[in-house]
Each structure stands twice: as C-alpha cells, then as structure tokens.
Amino acid sequence: MRLRIRALLVGMFFLTSGTVAAQLTQYTLPGEPEERPDSRREEMERQLEEARYRLGPVRIAPWFGLRDAAYVRTLFATGTEPPADFTATVGAGLRAYLRTGRKVVWSAQALPEYVWWQEQEDRRRLNGRYGFGFHGFFNRLAVETIVEREEVQRIVTPEIPQPSNVRLQSARLLGEVELTGAMFAFATASVNEQTSLADEEEDPRLQALGLLDREDRAARIGVRWRPREAWMLGLGVERTESDFEDEALDRSNSGTSPILEFKYNRRRFLAQADLAVRSLEAREGSQFLAFDGVTGNAAVSFRPGGLQAWIYGNRDILYSLSPGYAYLTDERLGVALSVRLGRRTQVRSFAEAGTDDYTAFSPAEPRRSDDVVSFGGGFSISLWGPVALEVQAVRSEFDSNLPGGDRTYTAAGTTINLLGGR
C-alpha cells in the first residue's frame, strides 16, 4: 500500500497542484485543499465588496463568532492520557480597508478571541489575529507588503495531535511586473517566526513544542506565463533559511530550490501546482541532516453542477520532537467530496491515507515509520443574512512500527459565524 501511495503522489506532483510553503511547512490539518484565488487583485476586490460598512473613507468588515466549539480526545499508546474535554473559541473584531486612489488599498485587522476549556482551566487564554498591509495594483506592477501576528490554538505537529497555543509572526513582500501581455516576472520575500505558548502547568508533551521554535526566511524569484485567462505556468528559484532557538536540538538549515507553479482553472475542472525540488543543508553548528527531494501539495478538482470532488496529495518535511530524529517526511493522498443542497446547505466529507517516515540522526537509532489514516466530514448552513452554521468531525489514527508510538485524535464540534467570515 505504501508503494502505491508514493507512486500516486509522484504522479500527481507533475500533473496537479496545491501550495508549497516558503520554508519547511507547518503541519497541514486533514481535509480538502483550498482553492487559490486566480489573482491577488481579484481577491482584494472581493474583500472590499464584502466590507459593506463605512466609516468615512474606511470600509469595515466586522466579525463576531463562535468557532471550534468541540469535544476533543487524544489517546497515546503509553504515558498519561490528556483528559477528553470541551473547548471553544469566541471572538469579535473587524477588518478595515482604506482606498487611497484607484490603485492603492491599505488594510488592517484586529480579531481578538478567547479560548475556553471546560476542565483544563490552565489552558484558557486570550488569543488574537492582528495585522496590516499595503496593496498597490498599478498598470504593469503589483506590490504588496503584509505584516501579521497571530496567537492561535492549533495542532502544531502530528507527533502530538493535541490543540496547543502558538504565536506566528510574519512579514511578507510580494511583487509582480508585467513584461508582455502574457509574461510576468515575480518576486516574494518573507520572514516567519513560530513560538510555542504552552504553559508550564500544561501537559509535559505540549511543553516539548518549544523545540520547534524558530525563524524561517525565504525569497523566491521567477517568471509566470499566462497565455490565456485559464492558464498559468511559473518557473523560478527559492532560497530558504531556518534558525532554531533551542541549541540542544538545533536543526537550522538553508538551501536553494527550483520551483514550479501551475494552474488551469475552468468552470468544471481545476488543476494547480506549486512544487519545489528542495536541497537543504545544515547551517554551521547545526545537527540537521541533508535533505534532497520534491515537496509540495497536489490537487485536481471536478465540479459538475452542485458537486465538487477533489483528489489531492502532499509531501512535506516536518521537524521532529524526538531527540533521535531530525525530521519526518509527511506524505498523504486523499479524496474529498462536497455536495451543495440548495442555495444554503453544503455537505462535505474526506478520507486520507499516508505515512510519516522519520530520518534518524544516527544509524543506531531504530527506523521509525507511522502509517496515518484520517477521515471526517460535516455540513454548513447559511441561516440568514451573515449568520452561518458549520458542523464538522475528524479522526486521525497513527499506527507506528515502534512500540508506544500509536496515537489517535478525535474532534467533533461546530462553528457559528454571526457576522463576517473567519
């Protein structure tokens, strides 16, 4: 089965799409992939249209909602089990947009939210998502600068499938120049910082997430060819650097990678790709082991009528928490189905299978490989006006070849948006 999964992943990498991060990626939660917008300009126009309230020249999109109100249970093969518990996140805030001329938009967001746990009171805290940006869409030039700070609750690594609080800070610069009617040159640069916010009173497993604290820097440059509205093909090169804070388990690395971007978007069919042939080496004093291989996500979507079907896969490199292993290769292949029932209701389901293969620092370490299966689904209903209800459930099972490595994660809950989106 593992050979078949890998063969399908390799085939999809050269036929389809997804999104590759500008550094070794964050853990991608199970579920159907997101469709990337055709252009940043069109995405900004959509956001401006949805910001229906005005305060002088400023357009405002308020948000108020209850999200991730869920029953969560994680089981490990060994050690003390974290208690099954109920959690919910409630928040209120706004996104604001100021247009200064026809071609320039300034944006800002302030979305504070409170994370609540029923039994684990020490895990209750105030989080939030904040940021601002400059968006310039000129005749032949598009430039954006975005700075964001998020403190959110999420699963950070498949090694510990428990929600935990993490701070993510980023600054991004994006630029694209039209060279001819169909040819564009692009460049991006980003700095991303991840910091675990696990408290000393929390589960000791979550405290270990501090080993993943780091700063990632990336720069990408290349050209894109758009011969027709539905087509886009991009080629370029990307430079990445990662610096870890913990010197005891330092996986700092850097590398230069050729990249491929591709998108074909028609009314009933979508294929898109963003792939990197990575070659990563340890930085001075680091314990990182060299990595050479393709990483990225892949997806094709068929959209007949009110039905949307996905076939997708990904291959990412994730840093390991285990002292004996440098990183793990997370490979997954999945299918997802979404059915629209009328104008207000949509039903979704997905199933994934794959492997997490660990790369050991020393040949003396035992080989480790976890088989991973995830499945889930849910439905969403637009009740009236801006009010929307979503119910979802997910279960992930990790079957390790090493004793004590098995674990499962189960969550079922709801999200209610009373005003605005997430």
Short mmCIF file of C-alpha atoms in Angstrom, two decimals, residues 6-362:
data_model
loop_
_atom_site.label_atom_id
_atom_site.label_comp_id
_atom_site.label_asym_id
_atom_site.label_seq_id
_atom_site.Cartn_x
_atom_site.Cartn_y
_atom_site.Cartn_z
CA ARG A 6 4.12 7.10 -3.12
CA ALA A 7 3.68 6.30 -6.79
CA LEU A 8 0.39 8.20 -6.91
CA LEU A 9 1.94 11.17 -5.10
CA VAL A 10 4.84 11.38 -7.55
CA GLY A 11 2.46 11.24 -10.50
CA MET A 12 0.23 13.95 -9.07
CA PHE A 13 3.20 16.26 -8.38
CA PHE A 14 3.80 16.57 -12.10
CA LEU A 15 0.14 16.83 -13.12
CA THR A 16 -1.62 18.86 -10.45
CA SER A 17 -1.33 21.29 -7.59
CA GLY A 18 -1.52 22.72 -4.16
CA THR A 19 0.60 25.18 -2.18
CA VAL A 20 4.19 24.78 -1.10
CA ALA A 21 5.32 27.00 1.78
CA ALA A 22 8.35 29.21 1.61
CA GLN A 23 10.07 27.11 4.26
CA LEU A 24 9.71 23.70 5.88
CA THR A 25 5.99 23.79 6.37
CA GLN A 26 3.65 23.92 9.29
CA TYR A 27 1.61 20.77 9.82
CA THR A 28 -1.33 20.74 7.40
CA LEU A 29 -4.56 19.64 9.05
CA PRO A 30 -6.50 16.83 7.33
CA GLY A 31 -9.22 17.87 4.91
CA GLU A 32 -9.85 19.09 1.41
CA PRO A 33 -7.38 21.65 -0.02
CA GLU A 34 -8.24 25.30 -0.50
CA GLU A 35 -8.60 26.74 -3.98
CA ARG A 36 -6.13 29.56 -4.55
CA PRO A 37 -7.55 32.81 -6.00
CA ASP A 38 -6.76 33.50 -9.64
CA SER A 39 -5.14 36.84 -8.77
CA ARG A 40 -4.34 38.95 -5.73
CA ARG A 41 -6.11 41.92 -7.33
CA GLU A 42 -9.38 39.96 -7.70
CA GLU A 43 -9.09 38.69 -4.12
CA MET A 44 -8.69 42.23 -2.78
CA GLU A 45 -11.69 43.45 -4.81
CA ARG A 46 -13.77 40.63 -3.31
CA GLN A 47 -12.75 41.65 0.22
CA LEU A 48 -13.63 45.28 -0.46
CA GLU A 49 -17.03 44.29 -1.79
CA GLU A 50 -17.76 42.24 1.35
CA ALA A 51 -16.78 45.17 3.61
CA ARG A 52 -20.19 46.81 3.42
CA TYR A 53 -19.96 49.20 6.36
CA ARG A 54 -18.32 52.62 6.06
CA LEU A 55 -16.69 55.00 8.49
CA GLY A 56 -15.87 57.97 6.31
CA PRO A 57 -13.44 56.72 3.62
CA VAL A 58 -12.79 53.46 5.55
CA ARG A 59 -14.63 50.29 4.68
CA ILE A 60 -15.21 47.96 7.62
CA ALA A 61 -15.97 44.23 7.76
CA PRO A 62 -16.90 43.35 11.37
CA TRP A 63 -16.58 39.80 12.66
CA PHE A 64 -18.23 38.07 15.57
CA GLY A 65 -18.45 34.34 16.03
CA LEU A 66 -18.01 31.14 17.95
CA ARG A 67 -15.61 28.70 16.32
CA ASP A 68 -14.09 25.31 17.07
CA ALA A 69 -16.63 24.56 19.80
CA ALA A 70 -15.66 20.92 20.00
CA TYR A 71 -15.27 17.75 22.01
CA VAL A 72 -11.58 16.75 21.77
CA ARG A 73 -9.98 13.43 22.70
CA THR A 74 -6.38 12.31 22.13
CA LEU A 75 -5.12 8.83 23.02
CA PHE A 76 -1.47 7.74 23.27
CA ALA A 77 -0.27 4.15 23.47
CA THR A 78 1.93 4.95 26.51
CA GLY A 79 2.02 7.58 29.25
CA THR A 80 -0.72 9.58 30.95
CA GLU A 81 -3.59 10.40 28.66
CA PRO A 82 -4.72 14.03 28.39
CA PRO A 83 -8.33 14.32 29.55
CA ALA A 84 -11.11 14.37 27.00
CA ASP A 85 -12.53 17.89 27.16
CA PHE A 86 -14.74 20.51 25.58
CA THR A 87 -13.17 23.63 24.07
CA ALA A 88 -14.48 26.68 22.26
CA THR A 89 -13.11 29.92 20.86
CA VAL A 90 -15.23 33.08 20.84
CA GLY A 91 -14.11 36.32 19.26
CA ALA A 92 -15.14 39.70 17.91
CA GLY A 93 -13.23 42.20 15.84
CA LEU A 94 -13.00 43.86 12.46
CA ARG A 95 -11.11 44.16 9.21
CA ALA A 96 -10.72 47.64 7.74
CA TYR A 97 -9.79 48.88 4.26
CA LEU A 98 -8.80 52.34 3.09
CA ARG A 99 -8.56 53.05 -0.64
CA THR A 100 -6.23 55.95 -1.45
CA GLY A 101 -6.72 56.33 -5.16
CA ARG A 102 -7.95 53.75 -7.66
CA LYS A 103 -4.84 51.59 -7.39
CA VAL A 104 -3.83 51.57 -3.71
CA VAL A 105 -5.54 49.90 -0.73
CA TRP A 106 -4.43 49.83 2.92
CA SER A 107 -5.75 47.02 5.10
CA ALA A 108 -5.77 46.21 8.82
CA GLN A 109 -7.34 43.60 11.06
CA ALA A 110 -7.85 43.22 14.81
CA LEU A 111 -9.58 39.96 15.74
CA PRO A 112 -9.16 39.17 19.47
CA GLU A 113 -10.60 35.85 20.65
CA TYR A 114 -10.87 33.90 23.90
CA VAL A 115 -10.02 30.19 24.09
CA TRP A 116 -12.05 28.27 26.69
CA TRP A 117 -11.64 24.73 28.04
CA GLN A 118 -14.21 23.18 30.36
CA GLU A 119 -11.92 21.05 32.56
CA GLN A 120 -8.39 22.32 31.80
CA GLU A 121 -8.66 25.82 33.22
CA ASP A 122 -4.91 26.46 32.83
CA ARG A 123 -5.39 26.31 29.04
CA ARG A 124 -7.86 29.18 28.92
CA ARG A 125 -6.32 32.30 27.40
CA LEU A 126 -6.81 35.37 25.23
CA ASN A 127 -5.53 34.93 21.69
CA GLY A 128 -5.97 37.04 18.58
CA ARG A 129 -5.07 37.79 14.98
CA TYR A 130 -3.68 41.20 14.08
CA GLY A 131 -2.05 42.71 11.03
CA PHE A 132 -1.86 45.44 8.42
CA GLY A 133 -0.94 45.63 4.76
CA PHE A 134 -0.24 47.80 1.73
CA HIS A 135 -1.67 46.66 -1.61
CA GLY A 136 -0.72 48.52 -4.78
CA PHE A 137 -2.12 47.32 -8.12
CA PHE A 138 -0.74 49.60 -10.82
CA ASN A 139 -0.83 49.31 -14.64
CA ARG A 140 2.05 46.86 -15.01
CA LEU A 141 3.18 46.49 -11.40
CA ALA A 142 1.58 44.85 -8.34
CA VAL A 143 3.23 45.27 -4.92
CA GLU A 144 2.01 44.10 -1.52
CA THR A 145 3.51 44.30 1.97
CA ILE A 146 1.76 42.36 4.74
CA VAL A 147 2.68 42.12 8.44
CA GLU A 148 0.73 39.76 10.71
CA ARG A 149 0.81 38.48 14.29
CA GLU A 150 -1.36 35.56 15.33
CA GLU A 151 -1.79 33.78 18.63
CA VAL A 152 -3.97 30.79 17.83
CA GLN A 153 -4.86 27.34 19.09
CA ARG A 154 -4.00 24.59 16.62
CA ILE A 155 -2.29 21.22 16.22
CA VAL A 156 1.38 22.02 15.68
CA THR A 157 2.79 18.57 14.84
CA PRO A 158 1.38 15.09 14.10
CA GLU A 159 3.68 13.72 16.83
CA ILE A 160 1.41 15.38 19.41
CA PRO A 161 -2.12 15.56 17.94
CA GLN A 162 -3.40 17.92 20.63
CA PRO A 163 -4.51 21.54 20.16
CA SER A 164 -1.95 23.93 21.60
CA ASN A 165 -1.40 27.68 21.59
CA VAL A 166 1.28 29.06 19.29
CA ARG A 167 2.40 32.53 18.21
CA LEU A 168 3.01 33.05 14.49
CA GLN A 169 4.56 36.34 13.33
CA SER A 170 5.24 37.09 9.69
CA ALA A 171 6.22 39.83 7.27
CA ARG A 172 5.81 39.31 3.52
CA LEU A 173 6.67 41.32 0.42
CA LEU A 174 5.12 40.30 -2.91
CA GLY A 175 5.76 41.86 -6.30
CA GLU A 176 4.87 41.13 -9.92
CA VAL A 177 5.74 43.07 -13.09
CA GLU A 178 4.04 42.62 -16.48
CA LEU A 179 6.78 42.18 -19.10
CA THR A 180 4.49 41.46 -22.04
CA GLY A 181 0.80 40.72 -22.44
CA ALA A 182 1.37 37.11 -21.32
CA MET A 183 4.70 37.15 -19.44
CA PHE A 184 5.22 38.35 -15.85
CA ALA A 185 8.24 38.50 -13.53
CA PHE A 186 7.59 37.93 -9.83
CA ALA A 187 9.49 38.09 -6.54
CA THR A 188 8.48 37.34 -2.96
CA ALA A 189 10.29 37.58 0.37
CA SER A 190 9.09 36.53 3.80
CA VAL A 191 10.18 36.22 7.42
CA ASN A 192 8.17 33.88 9.69
CA GLU A 193 8.64 33.28 13.40
CA GLN A 194 6.99 30.47 15.39
CA THR A 195 6.89 30.40 19.20
CA SER A 196 5.11 27.85 21.40
CA LEU A 197 2.86 29.34 24.09
CA ALA A 198 2.38 26.12 26.07
CA ASP A 199 2.26 26.90 29.81
CA GLU A 200 4.44 25.11 32.37
CA GLU A 201 1.29 23.77 34.06
CA GLU A 202 0.07 22.10 30.86
CA ASP A 203 0.72 18.58 29.63
CA PRO A 204 4.54 17.97 29.51
CA ARG A 205 4.08 16.78 25.94
CA LEU A 206 2.90 20.25 24.91
CA GLN A 207 5.85 21.89 26.67
CA ALA A 208 8.14 19.99 24.28
CA LEU A 209 6.71 22.06 21.40
CA GLY A 210 9.23 24.75 22.33
CA LEU A 211 11.81 22.63 20.50
CA LEU A 212 10.13 23.76 17.25
CA ASP A 213 10.52 27.50 17.96
CA ARG A 214 12.39 29.06 15.03
CA GLU A 215 12.65 31.79 12.45
CA ASP A 216 12.19 30.96 8.75
CA ARG A 217 13.29 33.28 5.94
CA ALA A 218 12.53 32.77 2.27
CA ALA A 219 12.96 34.58 -1.04
CA ARG A 220 11.51 33.48 -4.38
CA ILE A 221 12.03 34.92 -7.87
CA GLY A 222 10.88 33.78 -11.30
CA VAL A 223 8.59 34.30 -14.28
CA ARG A 224 4.96 33.40 -14.94
CA TRP A 225 3.38 32.80 -18.33
CA ARG A 226 -0.37 33.41 -18.73
CA PRO A 227 -1.24 32.77 -22.39
CA ARG A 228 -4.96 32.62 -21.60
CA GLU A 229 -7.18 33.51 -18.67
CA ALA A 230 -7.49 29.89 -17.52
CA TRP A 231 -3.76 29.06 -17.74
CA MET A 232 -0.75 29.95 -15.61
CA LEU A 233 2.74 28.40 -15.64
CA GLY A 234 5.55 29.69 -13.46
CA LEU A 235 9.22 28.77 -13.10
CA GLY A 236 11.69 30.16 -10.59
CA VAL A 237 14.10 29.59 -7.75
CA GLU A 238 13.66 29.85 -3.99
CA ARG A 239 16.17 30.40 -1.17
CA THR A 240 15.20 29.34 2.36
CA GLU A 241 16.91 29.66 5.74
CA SER A 242 15.71 28.38 9.12
CA ASP A 243 17.23 29.25 12.53
CA PHE A 244 16.23 27.37 15.68
CA GLU A 245 16.21 28.89 19.15
CA ASP A 246 17.00 25.68 21.06
CA GLU A 247 20.68 24.82 20.68
CA ALA A 248 20.23 21.39 22.28
CA LEU A 249 18.24 20.17 19.25
CA ASP A 250 19.33 22.61 16.56
CA ARG A 251 18.03 21.79 13.05
CA SER A 252 18.99 25.12 11.45
CA ASN A 253 19.37 24.73 7.68
CA SER A 254 19.38 26.53 4.36
CA GLY A 255 19.02 25.67 0.69
CA THR A 256 18.20 26.79 -2.83
CA SER A 257 15.39 25.07 -4.75
CA PRO A 258 13.96 25.20 -8.28
CA ILE A 259 10.20 25.79 -8.18
CA LEU A 260 7.26 25.13 -10.48
CA GLU A 261 3.85 26.83 -10.34
CA PHE A 262 0.91 25.74 -12.44
CA LYS A 263 -2.81 26.45 -12.59
CA TYR A 264 -5.57 25.54 -15.02
CA ASN A 265 -9.00 26.74 -13.95
CA ARG A 266 -12.19 26.09 -15.89
CA ARG A 267 -15.78 26.11 -14.71
CA ARG A 268 -15.96 22.33 -14.21
CA PHE A 269 -12.29 21.44 -13.74
CA LEU A 270 -9.37 22.79 -11.73
CA ALA A 271 -5.71 21.78 -11.56
CA GLN A 272 -2.98 23.80 -9.84
CA ALA A 273 0.58 23.19 -8.68
CA ASP A 274 3.32 24.83 -6.63
CA LEU A 275 6.27 22.45 -6.22
CA ALA A 276 9.88 22.70 -5.07
CA VAL A 277 12.85 20.38 -5.68
CA ARG A 278 14.49 21.01 -2.31
CA SER A 279 18.17 20.65 -1.46
CA LEU A 280 18.70 21.58 2.21
CA GLU A 281 21.98 21.58 4.14
CA ALA A 282 22.83 22.14 7.80
CA ARG A 283 23.94 25.59 8.82
CA GLU A 284 27.15 25.96 10.85
CA GLY A 285 26.87 24.12 14.16
CA SER A 286 23.50 22.56 13.32
CA GLN A 287 22.54 18.89 13.70
CA PHE A 288 20.31 18.99 10.62
CA LEU A 289 20.76 16.15 8.11
CA ALA A 290 20.84 16.97 4.39
CA PHE A 291 17.56 16.56 2.51
CA ASP A 292 17.08 16.27 -1.27
CA GLY A 293 13.67 15.72 -2.79
CA VAL A 294 10.39 17.15 -4.06
CA THR A 295 7.98 18.75 -1.59
CA GLY A 296 4.60 20.30 -2.16
CA ASN A 297 0.89 19.66 -2.41
CA ALA A 298 -1.17 18.39 -5.32
CA ALA A 299 -4.88 18.54 -6.16
CA VAL A 300 -7.34 18.23 -9.01
CA SER A 301 -10.99 19.14 -8.69
CA PHE A 302 -14.03 18.14 -10.76
CA ARG A 303 -17.06 20.41 -10.43
CA PRO A 304 -20.16 19.14 -12.26
CA GLY A 305 -23.20 21.14 -11.13
CA GLY A 306 -23.53 21.37 -7.33
CA LEU A 307 -20.93 18.62 -6.81
CA GLN A 308 -17.20 19.17 -6.23
CA ALA A 309 -14.78 16.24 -6.00
CA TRP A 310 -11.10 16.53 -5.02
CA ILE A 311 -8.17 14.19 -5.47
CA TYR A 312 -5.16 15.58 -3.65
CA GLY A 313 -1.81 14.70 -2.14
CA ASN A 314 1.08 16.34 -0.37
CA ARG A 315 4.66 15.70 0.67
CA ASP A 316 6.07 17.96 3.38
CA ILE A 317 9.09 17.98 5.66
CA LEU A 318 8.26 18.49 9.35
CA TYR A 319 10.78 18.87 12.18
CA SER A 320 10.68 16.09 14.77
CA LEU A 321 10.35 16.45 18.55
CA SER A 322 12.16 13.16 19.17
CA PRO A 323 15.84 13.73 20.08
CA GLY A 324 16.93 10.82 17.87
CA TYR A 325 15.32 12.12 14.66
CA ALA A 326 15.98 15.26 12.59
CA TYR A 327 12.67 15.44 10.71
CA LEU A 328 9.86 13.37 9.25
CA THR A 329 8.53 13.22 5.71
CA ASP A 330 4.76 13.59 5.81
CA GLU A 331 3.15 12.01 2.73
CA ARG A 332 -0.61 11.89 2.24
CA LEU A 333 -3.07 11.04 -0.52
CA GLY A 334 -6.73 11.96 -0.12
CA VAL A 335 -10.14 12.32 -1.69
CA ALA A 336 -12.87 14.76 -0.75
CA LEU A 337 -16.45 15.31 -1.84
CA SER A 338 -18.61 18.40 -1.43
CA VAL A 339 -22.29 18.50 -2.37
CA ARG A 340 -24.45 21.62 -2.37
CA LEU A 341 -28.06 21.00 -1.35
CA GLY A 342 -29.97 24.03 -2.48
CA ARG A 343 -28.57 27.55 -2.07
CA ARG A 344 -27.89 27.41 1.68
CA THR A 345 -26.59 23.95 2.61
CA GLN A 346 -23.34 22.19 1.74
CA VAL A 347 -22.19 18.72 2.86
CA ARG A 348 -18.50 17.71 2.89
CA SER A 349 -16.52 14.53 3.53
CA PHE A 350 -12.90 13.42 3.10
CA ALA A 351 -10.56 10.48 3.64
CA GLU A 352 -6.74 10.42 3.62
CA ALA A 353 -4.02 7.78 3.95
CA GLY A 354 -0.26 8.15 4.07
CA THR A 355 2.96 7.72 6.02
CA ASP A 356 5.25 9.72 8.30
CA ASP A 357 8.81 8.50 7.69
CA TYR A 358 11.41 9.68 10.23
CA THR A 359 15.05 10.45 9.40
CA ALA A 360 17.34 9.44 12.27
CA PHE A 361 20.47 11.35 13.32
CA SER A 362 22.37 8.09 13.79
#
